[in-house]
Structure formats: structure tokens, C-alpha cells
């Protein structure tokens, strides 16, 4: 081949490469999320790789901070300045709030083409729609009310996995005597709220939880049952260590993994950490419903909402993202890493571990029998302003030795009322 031709060919190839790169750039989605722990990042990477395999670009917009409060603050400022990302992890009633602002794009075309109505359980599909249109796609279903444990530490202390709050406190004493921290915890408002929610359910039952922290009934919020629950909640401090203040949840999970602590009360994203360390459920670590909550499933559905954008390439990438998220490949691979169960119930679960299998069967059982409740602590139950006001009361009470449960209960009533005006 003459020299000139070779050069021309090389140039053409380079140009083609450049055009491809430029296209990929235009077909990019920027995705805001807060999946930054080891297990979470592994899971988020699944979506990035699937998008890239289809020729789309992925711009990661990860904002650290479990529970997503910081991510939501950053998202609001980006949206206010007229420059929202293509997609963001927005959940529960907050989807409605963003929908009301007119900022979300419709996913109805993908939803119809892929048959989402038939595919998704009602409880999941409802949350994803604003004004009758799909504006978000569900990624998974997390269960919040779990207890995780290191079996060697339990053995060493001569205790079994506790199934009631009384058993938890009893086991705690034995574990402390054996030289371990009974309960690993991170003192952050959302983590305090996460364990508070499990204690409300564990001590007073799912119906009371629903009345108090979902329906915000002032009699339930300020009544005797809430006072009892608040007292049990504060007692948990006896099982924790002095270093908990400000600790991230995954560091607390690490303490269980490393055998420094026996147990952790946390949603099943904690399982993502065990999995990332190569550990096997039922052998290297144990899971059980949070004490006293076996007939309740507090759900937390992660979802990605798409912002209304004008660029056609970006729109196309958003539609591809929405489609991929509900396809079996993503649902399986992502949820195996994340610790959750798939958002669509029709998948083969044989690859999933015993905790995930139990999660799925408890999800279905509680959906039929009652007991499937939205998680307040994870943005599924009440609007963000009310949730924030409840978090403040819960965390202040938990950290203030002098505040009595009666006062905290009164403040809960005020928080729910004040925030709704
Ligand atoms: C939750 C979120 C989970 C998990 C957790 C800790 O709010 O739904 O996916 O990431 O925070 O970061």
C-alpha cells in the first residue's frame, strides 16, 4: 500500500475514533447518587459498565454521606441554578416534590415498551409515578429492619441471635463481659433515625409504627406507646461504644466484620459490605429481622429519577438508562452487590444468598398479611421537611442525657405539625 494511502487510512481511522468519542460525550448521563462505600460503589459500577457497553458515557456524580442528605442538598443547589444532572437517586415522596416543580421528564415511553405496569408490584410502581406518569425507575428493594451479627463473637459470648429487644439487652451484657462492643453504631442523625424506627416497630408493632411515623397521628406520636419506644431506644446506648459519634455506617459494619463488635442494626446495604469482603451469609455473618420485627418489612426503594433535559442525545441516554435499570442483568448483578432484592419479582433468585431469599419471602408475606411499611428514616414515608424535623428530635433526644422521653414525644408531635405548614 503506497505511503499516502496508509496515512490517509490512519487519519480516517483516527477521525472515526474522534467522532465516536464525541458522540459518546453527547450521549452521556450524569448520575447523582451517594453510593460511595465499598459495597455501594461496586454496585453503582454495574450500571456504569452496562451503559458504557451500549456506547453511552457515564459521568459519576457521587456525593458521600449515607442516607443521602448531603447528596440532596447538592442536588437542590444544582437544580436551582438550572443545571440538574440527567438522573438522580430520588426516593419516595420526594419524587412527588420534584414532580410538582415540573423538573422531571417522563419515562412513559420506556415504561410502555418494557411493560413496567405488569412487571412491578403496585407498592413499587405507585412511588415511581407523578401525576400518572412514570418519572423514576426503581433500582431495588432494601429492607431497613435488619440485625447483622458476627457468629464467632456471639459464640464466644455464649449467646444466640436475639429475637426480641429483651433478648438483645440480655445478650448485650454477656457480649460486653466477653470483651466486645455489643452494638456497632455510627452517631449520625440518619443512623439514629434508622435504629429508632426499628425499635418503634420492635417494641410497639407495625401498626403503631404506621400510625405514628407514617400517618403522623398526633395521639400515637405523643402517647404512652411512643414514650415506651423512646425509652427502649435510648437504652440502646448501653450497648454502644464511646467512639460512635460521627462514625460512618460502613465503618460500623467493618467493626462487626473484624470481630470488634458483635452486631449492627442497619438496612441490608450493610450486606453489600460483607459481600465486598468475600463473606458468606449464614456462615461468616448472620442476618435476622431487627429484634421484635419479624412480621414487619420496612421498605426502602432506591430509584433514579430523570430530569427534564432539552438535548436529544441526552434524552436518548436517559431512556437507555431507565430501560437498563429494570432489565434482568442489571437487577441481578446490582442487587447481588448492593444487598437488596430486585425491584421486579419475576427473576430467578437462585444466585442470591439466604438473607436475600428471606427478604423476598418476607416482602411477599407482609404484602399479603399486612406489615409492609415504608421506612421513615429512608425517605419513604413522609415529606423531606417532616422527616428532617423528626430526625432532629430523635437525634437530640438520643444524645441528650437529660431529655426525658415524654418531652421527646411532645416534640415529635410538634415536628410533624410544624413541618406541615
Ligand atoms: C439509603 C439508600 C441505600 C444506602 C444507604 C446508605 O438511604 O437507600 O441505598 O445507600 O442509604 O448509604
XYZ file of C-alpha atoms and ligand atoms in Angstrom:
433
model
C 0.000 0.000 0.000
C 1.539 3.391 -1.005
C 2.606 5.576 1.897
C -0.027 8.249 1.256
C -2.873 5.783 1.307
C -1.666 4.324 4.571
C -1.547 7.772 6.150
C -4.999 8.656 4.843
C -6.364 5.442 6.247
C -4.744 6.069 9.587
C -6.149 9.585 9.610
C -9.612 8.361 8.706
C -9.456 5.793 11.492
C -8.386 8.435 13.970
C -11.152 10.752 12.820
C -13.691 7.975 13.118
C -12.401 7.353 16.598
C -12.746 11.004 17.452
C -16.283 11.175 16.080
C -17.167 8.136 18.141
C -15.642 9.714 21.216
C -17.529 12.962 20.557
C -20.776 11.067 20.167
C -20.200 9.188 23.378
C -19.657 12.521 25.028
C -23.018 13.822 23.804
C -24.737 10.581 24.769
C -23.643 10.932 28.329
C -25.654 10.695 31.510
C -24.574 12.370 34.674
C -25.928 10.422 37.633
C -26.115 11.753 41.160
C -26.078 9.193 43.986
C -24.485 8.570 47.377
C -23.229 5.055 46.846
C -19.668 5.527 47.992
C -18.962 2.714 50.471
C -17.104 -0.373 49.207
C -20.250 -2.426 48.562
C -22.228 0.522 47.204
C -19.501 1.605 44.790
C -19.227 -1.956 43.436
C -22.962 -1.914 42.832
C -23.027 1.533 41.168
C -20.229 0.423 38.880
C -22.502 -2.259 37.400
C -24.717 0.434 35.916
C -21.788 2.442 34.626
C -20.404 -0.618 32.845
C -23.745 -1.566 31.311
C -24.236 1.970 29.994
C -20.733 2.063 28.571
C -21.219 -1.322 26.913
C -24.120 0.202 24.994
C -21.943 3.138 23.915
C -23.172 5.721 26.397
C -20.974 7.836 28.624
C -21.302 7.842 32.408
C -20.399 10.858 34.458
C -20.328 9.866 38.078
C -21.744 12.459 40.448
C -21.244 10.716 43.788
C -21.784 12.752 46.944
C -20.617 10.882 50.041
C -22.874 10.597 53.063
C -25.067 7.615 53.930
C -28.784 8.257 53.854
C -28.238 10.868 51.141
C -28.862 14.128 52.997
C -25.768 15.835 51.622
C -26.485 14.495 48.149
C -29.965 16.032 48.282
C -28.573 19.419 49.360
C -26.114 19.381 46.471
C -28.856 18.298 44.075
C -31.090 21.186 45.144
C -28.396 23.745 44.507
C -27.620 22.269 41.059
C -31.318 22.248 40.163
C -31.835 25.822 41.432
C -29.028 27.047 39.230
C -30.797 25.470 36.240
C -28.202 22.782 35.741
C -29.512 19.499 37.158
C -27.791 16.194 36.347
C -29.505 13.829 33.869
C -30.524 11.469 36.640
C -30.502 11.410 40.413
C -31.241 8.951 43.172
C -34.518 10.444 44.416
C -36.847 8.319 46.506
C -40.343 8.043 47.903
C -42.500 11.139 48.437
C -39.611 13.364 47.332
C -40.292 12.166 43.784
C -43.652 13.935 44.089
C -41.983 17.110 45.319
C -39.642 17.235 42.307
C -42.562 16.346 40.030
C -44.578 19.276 41.377
C -41.711 21.596 40.497
C -42.074 20.438 36.891
C -38.451 19.346 36.721
C -38.804 15.641 35.930
C -39.011 14.101 32.463
C -41.481 11.387 31.526
C -40.410 7.759 31.210
C -43.765 6.589 29.929
C -42.436 5.521 26.508
C -39.872 3.166 28.032
C -42.360 2.031 30.660
C -44.870 1.081 27.985
C -42.352 -0.554 25.691
C -40.953 -2.619 28.553
C -44.286 -3.371 30.237
C -43.407 -1.868 33.643
C -47.054 -1.886 34.783
C -47.198 -5.669 34.589
C -43.668 -6.106 35.884
C -43.697 -4.070 39.085
C -45.567 -4.695 42.342
C -48.138 -1.918 42.926
C -46.367 -0.654 46.010
C -43.254 -0.065 43.895
C -44.969 1.271 40.747
C -47.006 3.838 42.715
C -43.953 5.544 44.137
C -42.360 5.879 40.676
C -45.204 7.901 39.175
C -46.099 11.550 39.327
C -49.470 12.637 38.030
C -49.993 9.278 36.319
C -46.640 9.251 34.501
C -43.509 7.296 35.294
C -40.791 9.767 36.241
C -38.457 7.383 38.079
C -37.229 3.830 37.722
C -36.796 1.514 40.723
C -33.389 0.031 41.299
C -34.090 -2.355 44.162
C -35.955 -3.022 47.386
C -33.978 -2.660 50.607
C -35.264 -3.889 53.950
C -34.315 -1.497 56.721
C -35.198 -3.536 59.826
C -32.301 -5.986 59.963
C -29.841 -7.103 62.604
C -26.364 -8.255 61.458
C -24.002 -10.276 63.588
C -20.600 -11.873 63.748
C -21.257 -15.535 64.750
C -17.818 -16.046 66.297
C -18.341 -13.165 68.666
C -21.814 -14.418 69.603
C -20.361 -17.904 70.224
C -17.553 -16.546 72.306
C -20.043 -14.673 74.477
C -22.283 -17.755 74.626
C -25.342 -16.043 73.178
C -27.729 -16.640 70.297
C -29.023 -14.172 67.769
C -31.595 -12.116 69.770
C -35.174 -12.128 68.515
C -36.714 -9.651 70.981
C -35.489 -6.383 72.452
C -35.233 -8.001 75.906
C -33.025 -10.713 74.447
C -30.933 -8.051 72.748
C -30.230 -6.279 76.042
C -29.502 -9.588 77.804
C -27.155 -10.721 75.046
C -25.544 -7.269 75.184
C -24.490 -7.786 78.804
C -22.867 -11.138 78.039
C -21.109 -9.737 74.977
C -19.764 -6.788 76.936
C -18.467 -9.175 79.615
C -16.748 -11.244 76.957
C -14.845 -8.099 75.938
C -16.634 -6.938 72.804
C -18.810 -3.961 71.835
C -22.359 -5.352 71.705
C -23.737 -2.994 69.059
C -21.740 -1.108 66.427
C -23.314 2.232 65.633
C -22.476 5.461 63.899
C -23.758 8.585 65.655
C -25.250 10.432 62.685
C -28.835 11.695 62.597
C -29.962 9.316 59.848
C -28.418 6.298 61.579
C -30.046 7.262 64.882
C -33.351 7.506 63.000
C -32.750 4.134 61.321
C -32.398 2.291 64.617
C -35.171 4.355 66.245
C -37.568 3.183 63.555
C -36.638 -0.464 64.170
C -37.112 -0.039 67.916
C -40.542 1.578 67.438
C -41.567 -1.418 65.339
C -39.858 -3.936 67.632
C -41.393 -2.621 70.811
C -44.830 -1.431 69.639
C -45.519 -3.308 66.391
C -46.017 -2.411 62.755
C -49.483 -0.915 63.089
C -48.354 1.513 65.734
C -45.332 2.433 63.602
C -47.631 3.111 60.659
C -49.907 5.336 62.752
C -47.080 7.265 64.359
C -44.316 7.643 61.822
C -46.162 7.279 58.527
C -49.643 8.717 59.177
C -48.240 11.128 61.796
C -51.226 10.658 64.091
C -50.543 13.074 66.992
C -52.062 10.688 69.531
C -49.664 7.957 68.541
C -46.685 10.306 68.215
C -47.221 11.857 71.621
C -48.775 8.943 73.521
C -47.570 6.402 76.041
C -46.529 3.818 73.497
C -44.181 6.322 71.894
C -42.761 7.169 75.309
C -42.048 3.469 75.889
C -40.431 3.132 72.481
C -38.273 6.213 73.072
C -37.074 4.782 76.381
C -36.096 1.470 74.811
C -34.362 3.367 72.025
C -32.230 5.359 74.446
C -31.340 2.191 76.346
C -29.526 1.021 73.206
C -26.761 3.457 74.119
C -25.732 0.956 76.826
C -24.773 -1.426 74.030
C -22.695 1.063 72.048
C -19.142 2.397 72.345
C -17.810 5.871 73.113
C -16.318 6.334 69.681
C -19.609 6.234 67.812
C -20.060 9.964 67.302
C -19.982 10.867 63.587
C -18.894 7.356 62.538
C -19.985 6.257 59.047
C -22.306 3.253 58.874
C -19.887 1.153 56.818
C -17.148 1.670 59.403
C -19.617 0.285 61.960
C -20.254 -2.705 59.680
C -16.486 -3.154 59.465
C -16.351 -3.427 63.268
C -18.745 -6.387 63.085
C -16.771 -7.953 60.239
C -13.489 -7.589 62.141
C -14.943 -9.007 65.360
C -14.567 -5.822 67.373
C -18.339 -5.572 67.743
C -20.977 -8.301 67.806
C -23.941 -6.761 65.982
C -25.282 -3.850 63.971
C -28.834 -2.691 63.363
C -28.841 -1.489 59.765
C -30.590 -1.850 56.430
C -29.374 -4.523 54.059
C -26.939 -2.238 52.258
C -24.750 -3.485 55.152
C -24.802 -6.855 53.398
C -23.036 -5.172 50.480
C -20.064 -4.616 52.810
C -19.974 -8.261 53.950
C -20.223 -9.351 50.308
C -17.476 -6.975 49.190
C -15.214 -8.622 51.781
C -15.948 -12.033 50.278
C -18.030 -13.264 53.245
C -20.904 -15.743 53.079
C -24.318 -15.147 54.627
C -25.325 -17.692 57.251
C -21.690 -18.771 57.759
C -19.358 -15.817 58.146
C -22.113 -13.450 59.228
C -25.735 -13.741 60.330
C -28.830 -11.745 59.495
C -32.191 -11.663 61.254
C -35.079 -9.229 61.387
C -34.367 -6.471 63.925
C -35.487 -7.794 67.344
C -39.272 -7.979 67.570
C -39.880 -7.052 63.925
C -40.155 -10.405 62.162
C -43.660 -9.720 60.838
C -42.791 -6.291 59.521
C -40.843 -5.259 56.459
C -39.794 -1.598 56.498
C -39.049 -0.971 52.850
C -36.667 1.445 51.203
C -36.797 1.510 47.420
C -33.890 3.168 45.663
C -34.855 4.829 42.422
C -33.406 7.047 39.739
C -35.477 9.997 38.563
C -34.671 11.682 35.260
C -34.552 15.442 34.934
C -36.216 17.168 32.007
C -33.435 17.985 29.515
C -33.570 19.541 26.040
C -30.613 17.816 24.396
C -31.904 14.903 22.298
C -28.810 12.763 22.749
C -29.025 13.181 26.494
C -32.708 12.285 26.379
C -31.873 9.126 24.492
C -29.224 8.229 27.046
C -31.739 8.780 29.846
C -34.217 6.431 28.200
C -31.487 3.808 27.785
C -30.547 4.188 31.438
C -34.159 3.713 32.520
C -34.525 0.620 30.334
C -31.262 -0.964 31.546
C -32.115 -0.454 35.199
C -35.100 -2.767 35.032
C -33.522 -5.363 32.768
C -32.668 -8.691 34.455
C -28.895 -8.332 34.012
C -28.734 -5.115 35.978
C -31.308 -6.129 38.561
C -29.401 -9.316 39.370
C -25.834 -8.059 39.278
C -26.515 -4.777 41.033
C -28.614 -6.237 43.822
C -26.183 -9.083 44.476
C -23.588 -6.415 45.224
C -25.898 -3.938 46.961
C -27.503 -6.315 49.466
C -31.042 -5.547 48.333
C -33.527 -7.630 46.352
C -34.620 -6.900 42.774
C -37.459 -4.413 42.244
C -39.122 -6.899 39.878
C -40.297 -10.118 41.488
C -40.108 -12.343 38.393
C -36.378 -13.041 38.473
C -34.539 -16.246 39.267
C -33.242 -15.805 42.818
C -31.032 -18.897 42.942
C -27.837 -16.831 42.891
C -28.963 -14.781 45.893
C -27.919 -15.622 49.458
C -30.120 -16.766 52.345
C -30.667 -13.216 53.685
C -31.926 -12.015 50.298
C -34.148 -15.089 49.970
C -35.648 -14.337 53.365
C -36.068 -10.698 52.412
C -38.035 -11.613 49.298
C -40.285 -14.083 51.082
C -40.903 -11.633 53.947
C -41.654 -8.869 51.420
C -44.287 -11.064 49.779
C -45.683 -12.358 53.071
C -46.009 -8.893 54.637
C -47.524 -7.506 51.419
C -50.276 -10.110 51.763
C -50.724 -10.258 55.523
C -50.024 -6.624 56.385
C -46.748 -5.425 57.838
C -45.193 -3.986 54.680
C -44.467 -0.407 55.766
C -42.499 2.464 54.243
C -39.310 3.484 56.038
C -39.491 6.935 57.615
C -35.743 7.090 58.122
C -35.083 6.412 54.441
C -37.418 8.895 52.845
C -40.258 6.522 52.002
C -42.937 7.665 54.428
C -43.130 11.416 54.871
C -42.064 14.512 53.006
C -38.487 15.688 53.398
C -39.227 18.664 55.682
C -41.134 16.498 58.161
C -38.509 13.790 58.000
C -35.828 16.390 58.769
C -37.790 17.715 61.748
C -38.269 14.174 63.114
C -34.554 13.415 62.652
C -33.697 16.490 64.749
C -35.906 15.394 67.635
C -34.714 11.787 67.518
C -31.029 12.596 67.419
C -31.235 15.389 70.030
C -33.104 13.116 72.403
C -30.689 10.230 71.820
C -27.683 12.419 72.548
C -29.074 14.456 75.422
C -28.800 12.627 78.720
C -31.265 14.976 80.366
C -34.079 14.958 77.848
C -36.936 12.760 79.024
C -38.925 10.516 76.688
C -42.129 12.469 77.427
C -40.541 15.666 76.204
C -39.195 13.986 73.063
C -42.661 12.574 72.318
C -44.184 16.051 72.599
C -41.512 17.408 70.318
C -42.304 14.697 67.787
C -45.915 15.904 67.682
C -44.718 19.465 67.125
C -42.239 18.384 64.472
C -44.963 16.684 62.457
C -47.309 19.661 62.816
C -44.860 22.485 62.324
C -43.419 20.976 59.219
C -46.767 20.502 57.548
C -47.496 24.266 57.395
C -30.052 4.682 51.911
C -30.063 4.212 50.491
C -29.314 2.962 50.409
C -27.959 3.045 51.064
C -27.994 3.782 52.393
C -26.633 4.117 52.974
O -30.815 5.839 52.046
O -31.378 3.984 50.093
O -29.194 2.619 49.048
O -27.091 3.627 50.201
O -28.734 4.945 52.313
O -25.888 4.922 52.115
